[in-house]
């Protein structure tokens, strides 16, 4: 669970009057010392097909002894991944795990690794959750992604048929012929799991209001109307791609995987429905099929950002080279989905922590050429939406990573270096804050000095401001989650506030009802080569348009960046989903929650004058990705 700051103060833990046996492990803390990420485990009587509420609160620790690896050895005799002629990974001694993820009186979760035979890069990564009551949950990830981060090289593809046995019983099988390309390619992985001692058959569901209060999520405006039975059959199978784009992740247009959270995860946030939870888990595990699975051969962990330094996927050789593999399904930065954060909440697993880390590693080495710094290039030549999603995914990985995570020779380094990388990304956005050309509080695509004009054939400077809205929504969440500290956090807050002024100024400065118009591309400068924005949106719009603006009250509208008449704008009557007015709405809500100057005036202006607000917002009940509502309203 993810308690709010201050909810579980330092010195206290999580307890439950509904389950006195429940115990908790605190994995990380807020800056004030209160618990931030907590794993709880307990045991209580259930009735089949009936819901049971378990209320959680802060309380004093029990003082009992936490389980040790000895408990695993009492319940598990062997975990074997047999890959036929390639060899087998076998674990029969559980006394000395690579490290312990968490442990309390009710559960221990420990990490084990074993190479497959003598193969140099194929290995089984095993996480075992042993419970005081006698049940064990075993998770196995088979990766072909082991690299020496100091001299990285791409592994070779491998063909094999595999069986997974726990205590001598076959619990899963996999044929690499069903993998992408017909073999287990480098940087891809597959997953298997099994209960020992009986599957408890429990479907977890969270209280939506509690979820929505967390700063990394959002307060949903509408209750769900989507039929969650559409997710009831979602399940992971090796080499599946879940609900992500299986091919061409970077394709244009909207897709359910695009947004602050994917559509299925937002529906779980909206409802807490266990059927949506199945989609969350299955699609998160499907990230293993993509080409993002790296593991450092020395530490046994996903590489940290110190090890990545200025390496890049854009180099084919040399000291900055970082290996990758083409072919579908392939990752892509500007449209990639979030994965790991919500899945960990639905079922605490190291697999989901590492999936979030793996995504952030791939994003880091994408277009990281000539970085010149340990944590990346503050110039960051990428679309604004790519910057938004990369920062979001990095924040999710940082938030999930336990403070005590240790691999070989490491102590808390993953979190530290992730924080420094995040700060460098913030500094990249701060360059816009400090740039005299950014008079209207917007960010533009690619490297800041490129002044990329989206249509040089049209007078003025054109940008897709909805991508800035993506960025603002994520900066607001990251700042509110307090993932940095001291002067770094202060810089993050200031950058988020600066970005939040854009939707506020657009509403408050635009003449008449011109603020109701939203664009695929908007003219936000008077010179495509130098930007040359006017000092206010009123003056900028007056430069473009030759007639009077629409009246203050009316529906949302869609406009053309090349138009010189307001009369060319058309009403936007569709129920809310994922489109430019929805992106703007989420950005305005972020500004209102941040309480930047003018935000309340803009809020009142919008909510008092958008005449189709009720009919339009009804669509957020079905597609809640952008259907946010201010937590301070």
XYZ file of C-alpha atoms in Angstrom:
633
model
C 0.000 0.000 0.000
C 1.009 3.625 -0.499
C 0.093 5.647 2.616
C -0.160 9.407 2.317
C 2.535 11.531 3.888
C 2.085 11.587 7.652
C -0.530 8.821 7.752
C 1.917 6.312 9.276
C 4.354 8.446 11.292
C 7.907 7.372 12.053
C 7.905 4.805 14.828
C 4.511 3.388 13.852
C 3.478 0.705 11.397
C 0.291 -0.647 9.775
C -2.141 -2.678 11.882
C -5.696 -3.912 11.423
C -8.526 -4.491 13.876
C -10.090 -6.778 11.265
C -6.981 -8.994 11.162
C -4.906 -8.887 14.359
C -2.331 -11.168 12.696
C -1.563 -8.569 10.013
C 2.025 -7.311 9.938
C 3.776 -4.759 7.735
C 7.162 -4.050 6.187
C 7.989 -0.432 5.369
C 10.056 -0.290 2.174
C 10.487 3.474 1.891
C 9.496 6.688 3.640
C 8.327 10.217 2.962
C 10.719 13.070 3.793
C 9.052 13.472 7.212
C 9.881 9.846 8.059
C 6.348 8.520 7.636
C 5.801 5.335 5.630
C 5.522 5.712 1.845
C 5.547 2.127 0.463
C 4.376 -0.694 2.727
C 3.820 -4.422 2.190
C 1.290 -6.040 4.517
C 0.506 -9.707 5.107
C -1.935 -11.468 7.375
C -4.407 -14.299 7.599
C -8.146 -14.132 8.063
C -11.201 -16.287 7.471
C -13.012 -15.774 4.156
C -16.280 -16.977 2.686
C -16.242 -18.047 -0.956
C -17.599 -15.446 -3.388
C -18.052 -12.895 -0.624
C -16.182 -9.674 -0.032
C -14.313 -9.074 3.192
C -13.207 -5.601 4.239
C -9.863 -5.314 6.003
C -9.415 -1.839 7.440
C -5.870 -0.585 7.960
C -4.579 2.065 10.318
C -1.371 3.259 11.929
C -0.355 1.526 15.153
C 2.540 0.427 17.291
C 4.833 -2.360 15.995
C 4.333 -5.780 17.554
C 7.976 -6.331 18.378
C 7.867 -9.921 17.108
C 10.702 -11.480 15.145
C 10.584 -11.294 11.351
C 10.713 -14.483 9.297
C 14.096 -15.487 7.930
C 15.231 -17.475 4.919
C 15.024 -20.553 7.109
C 11.255 -20.365 6.685
C 11.669 -20.675 2.919
C 13.897 -23.718 3.349
C 11.243 -25.340 5.541
C 8.649 -25.068 2.773
C 10.592 -25.239 -0.503
C 13.037 -27.997 -1.419
C 13.822 -27.016 -5.007
C 13.071 -24.640 -7.861
C 14.310 -25.906 -11.232
C 14.026 -24.302 -14.676
C 14.947 -27.035 -17.147
C 15.748 -25.685 -20.615
C 16.590 -29.030 -22.186
C 19.860 -29.180 -24.072
C 20.734 -25.602 -23.032
C 20.867 -26.719 -19.420
C 18.969 -26.176 -16.203
C 18.873 -23.543 -13.474
C 18.536 -25.291 -10.131
C 18.131 -23.839 -6.649
C 18.092 -26.291 -3.751
C 19.701 -24.243 -0.974
C 17.591 -21.351 0.282
C 19.621 -20.344 3.325
C 21.578 -17.619 1.542
C 19.426 -15.521 -0.783
C 21.010 -12.796 -2.899
C 19.080 -10.381 -0.700
C 15.773 -10.045 1.134
C 13.239 -7.636 -0.345
C 11.086 -7.492 2.802
C 10.351 -9.523 5.887
C 8.043 -9.382 8.894
C 6.351 -11.881 11.201
C 3.914 -12.986 8.493
C 5.939 -13.042 5.256
C 9.447 -12.983 3.859
C 10.253 -12.216 0.215
C 13.769 -13.216 -0.880
C 15.660 -13.134 -4.186
C 17.590 -16.062 -5.711
C 19.357 -16.305 -9.068
C 20.767 -19.222 -11.015
C 22.329 -19.492 -14.488
C 20.747 -21.902 -16.943
C 23.423 -24.568 -17.202
C 26.668 -22.943 -18.257
C 24.963 -20.407 -20.496
C 26.568 -16.953 -20.052
C 23.415 -14.796 -20.329
C 20.344 -16.985 -19.770
C 19.330 -17.158 -16.126
C 16.424 -17.718 -13.765
C 15.608 -14.882 -11.385
C 13.472 -16.274 -8.568
C 11.552 -14.398 -5.876
C 9.989 -16.491 -3.105
C 7.279 -15.216 -0.770
C 6.994 -17.549 2.235
C 4.143 -16.985 4.687
C 3.955 -17.864 8.351
C 0.796 -19.879 7.715
C 2.594 -22.329 5.437
C 1.807 -21.084 1.943
C 4.531 -20.032 -0.490
C 4.267 -17.983 -3.672
C 7.132 -18.625 -6.108
C 7.847 -16.248 -8.986
C 10.293 -17.103 -11.761
C 11.537 -14.752 -14.481
C 13.742 -16.290 -17.170
C 15.840 -13.561 -18.772
C 18.292 -13.406 -21.627
C 19.550 -9.982 -20.639
C 22.660 -10.303 -18.504
C 25.203 -7.619 -19.397
C 28.441 -6.302 -17.984
C 27.517 -2.632 -17.708
C 31.180 -1.650 -18.002
C 31.531 -3.454 -21.337
C 27.981 -4.251 -22.485
C 27.365 -6.692 -25.320
C 24.174 -8.113 -26.720
C 23.492 -11.775 -25.853
C 22.781 -14.297 -28.575
C 19.289 -15.586 -29.241
C 18.575 -19.083 -27.891
C 16.132 -21.828 -28.811
C 14.831 -24.238 -26.161
C 11.783 -25.787 -24.536
C 11.486 -25.174 -20.799
C 9.674 -26.604 -17.812
C 9.529 -25.036 -14.365
C 9.359 -27.380 -11.388
C 8.798 -26.398 -7.766
C 9.364 -29.205 -5.252
C 9.575 -31.572 -8.215
C 6.128 -30.667 -9.581
C 5.815 -29.101 -13.039
C 4.119 -25.722 -12.620
C 4.779 -24.152 -16.056
C 6.184 -24.842 -19.503
C 7.360 -22.609 -22.313
C 8.456 -23.104 -25.913
C 10.815 -20.451 -27.299
C 9.365 -21.110 -30.739
C 6.383 -19.004 -29.622
C 8.659 -16.090 -28.707
C 9.205 -13.070 -30.982
C 11.392 -14.247 -33.831
C 10.965 -17.888 -32.809
C 13.776 -17.805 -30.234
C 14.459 -16.273 -26.836
C 15.975 -13.045 -28.122
C 18.239 -10.812 -26.052
C 16.646 -8.417 -23.582
C 13.369 -10.314 -23.493
C 12.051 -12.448 -20.645
C 9.141 -14.620 -19.580
C 7.429 -15.304 -16.273
C 5.926 -18.211 -14.355
C 4.475 -18.443 -10.851
C 3.025 -21.046 -8.538
C 1.512 -21.411 -5.090
C 2.827 -24.131 -2.804
C 0.477 -25.143 -0.029
C -2.636 -24.138 -1.952
C -3.692 -21.069 -3.872
C -5.728 -18.933 -1.451
C -7.894 -17.811 -4.366
C -8.173 -14.239 -3.123
C -9.008 -11.334 -5.453
C -7.823 -8.038 -4.027
C -9.750 -4.810 -4.485
C -8.734 -1.404 -3.121
C -10.904 1.420 -1.858
C -10.962 3.831 -4.833
C -11.122 6.971 -2.691
C -7.979 5.927 -0.838
C -6.150 5.209 -4.091
C -7.188 8.477 -5.687
C -5.853 10.519 -2.787
C -2.266 9.540 -3.593
C -0.250 12.242 -5.408
C 1.064 9.836 -8.066
C -2.518 9.047 -9.044
C -5.507 11.366 -9.467
C -8.965 12.084 -8.152
C -11.408 10.644 -10.697
C -14.268 12.965 -11.597
C -16.783 10.258 -12.541
C -17.710 6.821 -11.252
C -17.070 3.945 -13.644
C -19.666 2.893 -16.192
C -17.394 0.565 -18.166
C -18.298 -3.120 -17.888
C -15.283 -4.542 -16.046
C -16.212 -8.068 -17.082
C -14.280 -7.277 -20.271
C -11.137 -7.714 -18.149
C -12.230 -10.843 -16.270
C -10.333 -13.231 -18.567
C -7.076 -11.245 -18.713
C -4.176 -13.485 -17.766
C -0.476 -13.570 -18.504
C 1.063 -16.219 -20.739
C 4.735 -16.244 -21.797
C 5.508 -13.936 -24.735
C 2.119 -12.235 -24.589
C 1.909 -8.455 -25.051
C -1.165 -7.842 -22.919
C -3.150 -4.759 -23.837
C -0.091 -2.817 -25.021
C 0.595 -2.126 -28.673
C 2.194 -5.316 -29.916
C 3.619 -3.596 -33.000
C 4.597 -0.006 -33.680
C 4.237 1.388 -30.167
C 5.136 4.752 -31.647
C 2.189 4.853 -34.045
C 0.158 8.047 -34.137
C -3.287 8.477 -32.681
C -4.671 7.492 -29.329
C -4.351 4.010 -27.870
C -5.595 2.670 -24.511
C -1.997 2.293 -23.351
C -1.264 6.028 -23.715
C -1.790 8.454 -20.853
C -0.621 9.123 -17.308
C -1.747 5.548 -16.664
C -3.061 3.069 -19.248
C -6.812 2.955 -19.617
C -7.169 -0.366 -17.781
C -5.072 0.846 -14.843
C -7.089 4.055 -14.611
C -10.277 2.006 -14.578
C -8.914 0.080 -11.621
C -8.047 3.375 -9.931
C -11.584 4.532 -10.653
C -13.345 1.393 -9.391
C -11.072 -0.895 -7.357
C -12.744 -3.711 -9.301
C -10.800 -7.019 -9.010
C -11.511 -7.800 -12.669
C -9.679 -4.649 -13.751
C -6.892 -5.742 -11.399
C -6.400 -8.811 -13.597
C -5.761 -6.579 -16.604
C -3.309 -4.512 -14.567
C -1.276 -7.584 -13.572
C -1.357 -9.356 -16.948
C -0.365 -6.307 -18.984
C 2.393 -5.300 -16.568
C 3.951 -8.760 -16.821
C 3.670 -8.534 -20.601
C 6.384 -5.841 -20.533
C 8.812 -8.755 -20.057
C 8.158 -9.650 -23.693
C 9.498 -6.289 -24.874
C 13.141 -5.419 -25.494
C 13.777 -3.643 -22.172
C 15.066 -6.441 -19.929
C 18.599 -5.663 -18.742
C 20.400 -7.061 -15.688
C 23.905 -6.155 -14.596
C 26.082 -9.257 -14.368
C 28.043 -7.940 -11.381
C 25.367 -6.565 -9.056
C 22.543 -8.883 -10.107
C 20.246 -5.840 -10.298
C 18.733 -3.800 -13.086
C 21.577 -1.387 -14.027
C 21.524 1.900 -12.153
C 22.027 5.296 -13.764
C 25.610 5.588 -12.581
C 26.391 2.420 -14.524
C 24.498 3.700 -17.580
C 26.146 7.143 -17.448
C 26.193 8.580 -20.979
C 25.663 5.309 -22.826
C 23.203 5.380 -25.694
C 21.203 3.079 -27.932
C 22.139 5.367 -30.821
C 25.737 4.084 -30.922
C 26.569 0.787 -32.576
C 29.989 0.559 -30.925
C 32.469 2.445 -28.785
C 32.557 3.482 -25.130
C 29.080 5.047 -25.212
C 27.449 2.025 -26.828
C 24.512 0.365 -25.065
C 23.154 -2.765 -26.752
C 19.588 -3.279 -27.878
C 17.637 -5.361 -30.329
C 15.187 -4.396 -33.040
C 12.080 -6.235 -34.064
C 8.621 -6.258 -32.597
C 7.372 -5.977 -29.973
C 9.636 -3.002 -29.383
C 9.606 -0.222 -26.809
C 9.238 3.434 -27.825
C 9.593 6.522 -25.661
C 7.029 9.054 -26.923
C 3.995 6.766 -26.551
C 5.096 4.170 -24.023
C 2.778 3.007 -21.243
C 3.265 3.138 -17.514
C 3.773 -0.283 -15.938
C 4.781 -1.520 -12.519
C 3.391 1.050 -10.071
C -0.266 0.021 -10.122
C 0.640 -3.643 -10.528
C 2.777 -3.552 -7.362
C -0.164 -2.048 -5.498
C -2.388 -4.851 -6.786
C 0.138 -7.553 -5.846
C 3.424 -6.634 -4.171
C 6.164 -8.283 -6.198
C 9.826 -7.534 -6.913
C 9.009 -8.365 -10.536
C 6.941 -5.178 -10.800
C 9.612 -3.076 -9.109
C 12.108 -4.279 -11.688
C 9.716 -3.855 -14.617
C 9.415 -0.185 -13.668
C 13.200 0.039 -13.380
C 13.762 -1.704 -16.720
C 11.469 0.749 -18.493
C 13.312 3.709 -16.981
C 16.675 2.235 -18.031
C 15.577 1.864 -21.653
C 14.165 5.397 -21.675
C 17.431 6.753 -20.287
C 19.627 5.269 -22.995
C 17.306 6.329 -25.793
C 18.860 9.325 -27.607
C 21.386 9.834 -24.833
C 24.144 10.772 -27.280
C 26.895 13.173 -26.249
C 25.397 13.502 -22.810
C 28.643 14.599 -21.228
C 27.283 13.988 -17.722
C 26.745 10.988 -15.499
C 22.954 11.277 -15.455
C 22.108 12.258 -18.984
C 21.877 15.268 -21.228
C 19.943 18.281 -19.916
C 19.492 19.241 -23.581
C 17.397 16.083 -23.952
C 16.494 16.038 -27.643
C 13.063 14.395 -27.526
C 9.430 15.277 -28.088
C 7.779 16.899 -25.081
C 5.451 13.913 -24.715
C 8.500 11.640 -24.638
C 9.964 13.787 -21.870
C 6.666 13.615 -19.988
C 6.341 9.832 -20.112
C 10.051 9.238 -19.437
C 9.893 11.378 -16.302
C 6.706 9.634 -15.226
C 8.207 6.167 -15.649
C 11.416 7.178 -13.878
C 9.365 8.599 -10.990
C 7.383 5.353 -10.705
C 10.591 3.293 -10.587
C 12.151 5.609 -8.027
C 9.051 5.554 -5.840
C 8.844 1.744 -5.871
C 12.526 1.012 -5.270
C 13.085 0.034 -1.616
C 15.456 2.212 0.354
C 17.380 -0.867 1.517
C 17.738 -2.509 -1.906
C 21.164 -4.099 -2.064
C 22.901 -6.098 -4.709
C 26.513 -7.228 -4.818
C 28.633 -4.384 -3.496
C 25.730 -1.940 -3.554
C 23.900 -0.038 -0.837
C 20.908 2.099 -1.783
C 22.600 3.209 -4.978
C 19.667 2.560 -7.312
C 17.433 5.075 -5.543
C 20.185 7.661 -5.206
C 21.191 7.555 -8.852
C 17.537 7.527 -9.974
C 17.007 10.706 -7.947
C 19.998 12.362 -9.599
C 18.790 11.314 -13.046
C 15.330 12.710 -12.273
C 16.899 15.979 -11.153
C 18.840 16.209 -14.421
C 15.561 15.764 -16.277
C 14.069 18.571 -14.190
C 17.054 20.756 -15.095
C 16.321 19.997 -18.742
C 12.830 21.463 -18.321
C 14.231 24.356 -16.273
C 16.055 25.473 -19.397
C 12.657 26.552 -20.752
C 11.908 28.404 -17.520
C 15.152 30.333 -17.933
C 14.746 30.968 -21.674
C 13.608 34.490 -22.597
C 11.710 33.106 -25.596
C 9.324 31.100 -23.399
C 7.109 34.121 -22.738
C 3.877 32.104 -22.681
C 5.000 29.355 -20.271
C 5.084 26.562 -22.831
C 7.771 24.009 -23.670
C 8.626 23.049 -27.232
C 9.754 19.850 -28.894
C 13.234 18.367 -29.088
C 16.363 20.217 -28.001
C 15.562 23.663 -26.633
C 17.839 25.468 -29.078
C 16.386 23.683 -32.117
C 13.203 25.821 -32.005
C 11.401 23.062 -33.846
C 8.522 24.586 -35.822
C 5.737 22.070 -36.487
C 4.779 23.694 -39.803
C 7.262 26.016 -41.426
C 4.795 26.615 -44.270
C 2.411 28.508 -41.980
C 3.164 31.925 -40.578
C 4.384 31.908 -37.003
C 5.726 29.250 -34.662
C 3.580 26.109 -34.288
C 3.594 23.702 -31.369
C 1.356 20.963 -29.972
C 0.574 22.422 -26.575
C -1.272 19.277 -25.560
C 2.166 17.702 -25.217
C 3.042 20.445 -22.735
C -0.139 19.466 -20.901
C 1.137 15.883 -20.711
C 4.338 17.192 -19.163
C 2.591 19.462 -16.681
C 0.360 16.672 -15.389
C 3.407 14.492 -14.687
C 5.537 17.265 -13.184
C 2.699 18.078 -10.811
C 2.480 14.469 -9.623
C 6.237 14.048 -9.277
C 6.582 17.267 -7.312
C 3.670 16.364 -5.036
C 5.204 12.933 -4.399
C 8.342 14.644 -3.006
C 10.758 12.296 -4.732
C 13.603 14.802 -4.446
C 14.798 16.726 -1.423
C 16.319 20.047 -0.422
C 17.229 22.444 -3.214
C 16.509 19.782 -5.849
C 12.908 19.465 -4.654
C 12.597 23.253 -4.545
C 13.739 23.427 -8.178
C 11.249 20.733 -9.138
C 8.423 22.632 -7.429
C 9.367 25.866 -9.178
C 9.550 24.185 -12.599
C 6.153 22.522 -12.077
C 4.629 25.853 -11.024
C 6.068 27.600 -14.087
C 4.624 24.952 -16.426
C 1.282 25.150 -14.603
C 0.908 28.815 -15.525
C 0.364 27.939 -19.200
C -3.275 26.721 -19.000
C -4.074 29.397 -16.420
C -2.708 32.210 -18.577
C -4.403 30.823 -21.672
C -7.786 31.032 -19.965
C -7.256 34.336 -18.205
C -5.538 36.197 -21.062
C -7.421 34.954 -24.121
C -10.078 37.389 -25.430
C -13.743 36.480 -25.072
C -14.199 32.719 -25.357
C -11.053 32.093 -27.416
C -9.750 29.934 -24.531
C -12.455 27.405 -25.392
C -10.594 26.572 -28.624
C -7.999 23.793 -28.563
C -5.658 22.656 -31.269
C -3.599 19.799 -32.632
C -1.020 22.493 -33.333
C -1.313 26.033 -32.026
C 0.376 29.194 -33.237
C 2.293 30.373 -30.178
C 4.891 32.599 -31.842
C 5.099 35.180 -34.618
C 8.290 33.900 -36.234
C 8.971 30.255 -36.990
C 12.714 30.761 -36.806
C 13.008 32.634 -33.534
C 9.651 31.806 -31.866
C 9.038 35.506 -30.965
C 5.931 34.889 -28.867
C 3.833 37.887 -27.945
C 3.928 38.806 -24.225
C 0.362 37.547 -23.618
C -2.056 35.091 -25.188
C -4.380 38.004 -25.935
C -1.724 39.674 -28.074
C -0.597 36.391 -29.643
C -4.143 35.492 -30.685
C -4.724 39.028 -31.971
C -1.667 38.596 -34.200
C -3.174 35.440 -35.735
C -6.892 36.235 -35.970
C -8.504 39.049 -37.915
C -11.994 39.043 -36.396
C -13.713 39.077 -33.010
C -13.370 36.060 -30.701
C -16.284 33.753 -29.903
C -18.469 34.703 -26.909
C -17.280 33.915 -23.392
C -19.819 31.099 -22.914
C -20.140 28.090 -25.193
C -18.871 24.546 -25.749
C -15.295 23.388 -26.086
C -14.094 24.002 -29.636
C -11.459 22.684 -32.015
C -9.432 25.111 -34.088
C -6.894 25.205 -36.888
C -3.456 26.681 -36.271
C -3.464 28.082 -39.819
C -6.808 29.864 -39.502
C -7.078 33.652 -39.484
C -10.775 33.684 -38.556
C -12.313 32.468 -35.304
C -15.283 31.395 -37.399
C -13.351 28.368 -38.612
C -13.407 26.769 -35.133
C -15.932 23.963 -34.676
C -17.779 22.911 -31.489
C -16.430 19.826 -29.735
C -19.514 17.937 -28.571
C -18.131 14.430 -28.188
C -18.213 12.828 -24.721
C -14.868 13.200 -23.015
C -12.193 10.657 -23.820
C -8.631 11.413 -24.874
C -8.425 14.524 -27.032
C -7.133 18.073 -26.861
C -9.835 19.567 -24.579
C -9.384 16.591 -22.216
C -5.602 17.078 -22.082
C -6.139 20.790 -21.409
C -8.641 19.995 -18.673
C -6.189 17.724 -16.862
C -3.525 20.431 -17.131
C -5.890 23.048 -15.695
C -6.760 20.712 -12.812
C -3.042 20.270 -12.087
C -2.649 24.052 -12.004
C -5.620 24.376 -9.645
C -4.225 21.718 -7.324
C -0.899 23.553 -7.365
C -2.751 26.805 -6.615
C -0.560 28.875 -8.915
C -1.487 32.560 -9.308
C -4.688 33.001 -11.288
C -5.678 29.326 -11.076
C -8.920 29.920 -9.185
C -9.978 32.656 -11.589
C -9.291 30.355 -14.545
C -11.187 27.510 -12.878
C -14.240 29.667 -12.265
C -14.113 31.036 -15.791
C -14.012 27.571 -17.328
C -16.562 25.838 -15.106
C -18.929 28.793 -15.352
C -18.835 29.193 -19.125
C -18.307 25.800 -20.828
C -21.936 25.126 -21.674
C -21.476 21.456 -22.539
C -19.426 20.663 -19.419
C -21.959 18.168 -18.030
C -22.602 16.240 -21.259
C -18.936 16.352 -22.247
C -17.587 15.207 -18.871
C -19.973 12.222 -18.804
C -17.511 10.471 -21.104
C -14.967 10.288 -18.283
C -17.110 7.575 -16.697
C -16.120 5.246 -19.540
C -12.603 6.539 -20.270
C -11.181 8.071 -17.079
C -7.583 8.585 -18.197
C -7.938 12.388 -18.263
C -11.074 12.619 -16.132
C -9.416 14.261 -13.159
C -11.026 16.650 -10.674
C -9.125 18.942 -8.272
C -8.611 17.504 -4.810
C -8.847 21.036 -3.433
C -12.288 21.630 -4.962
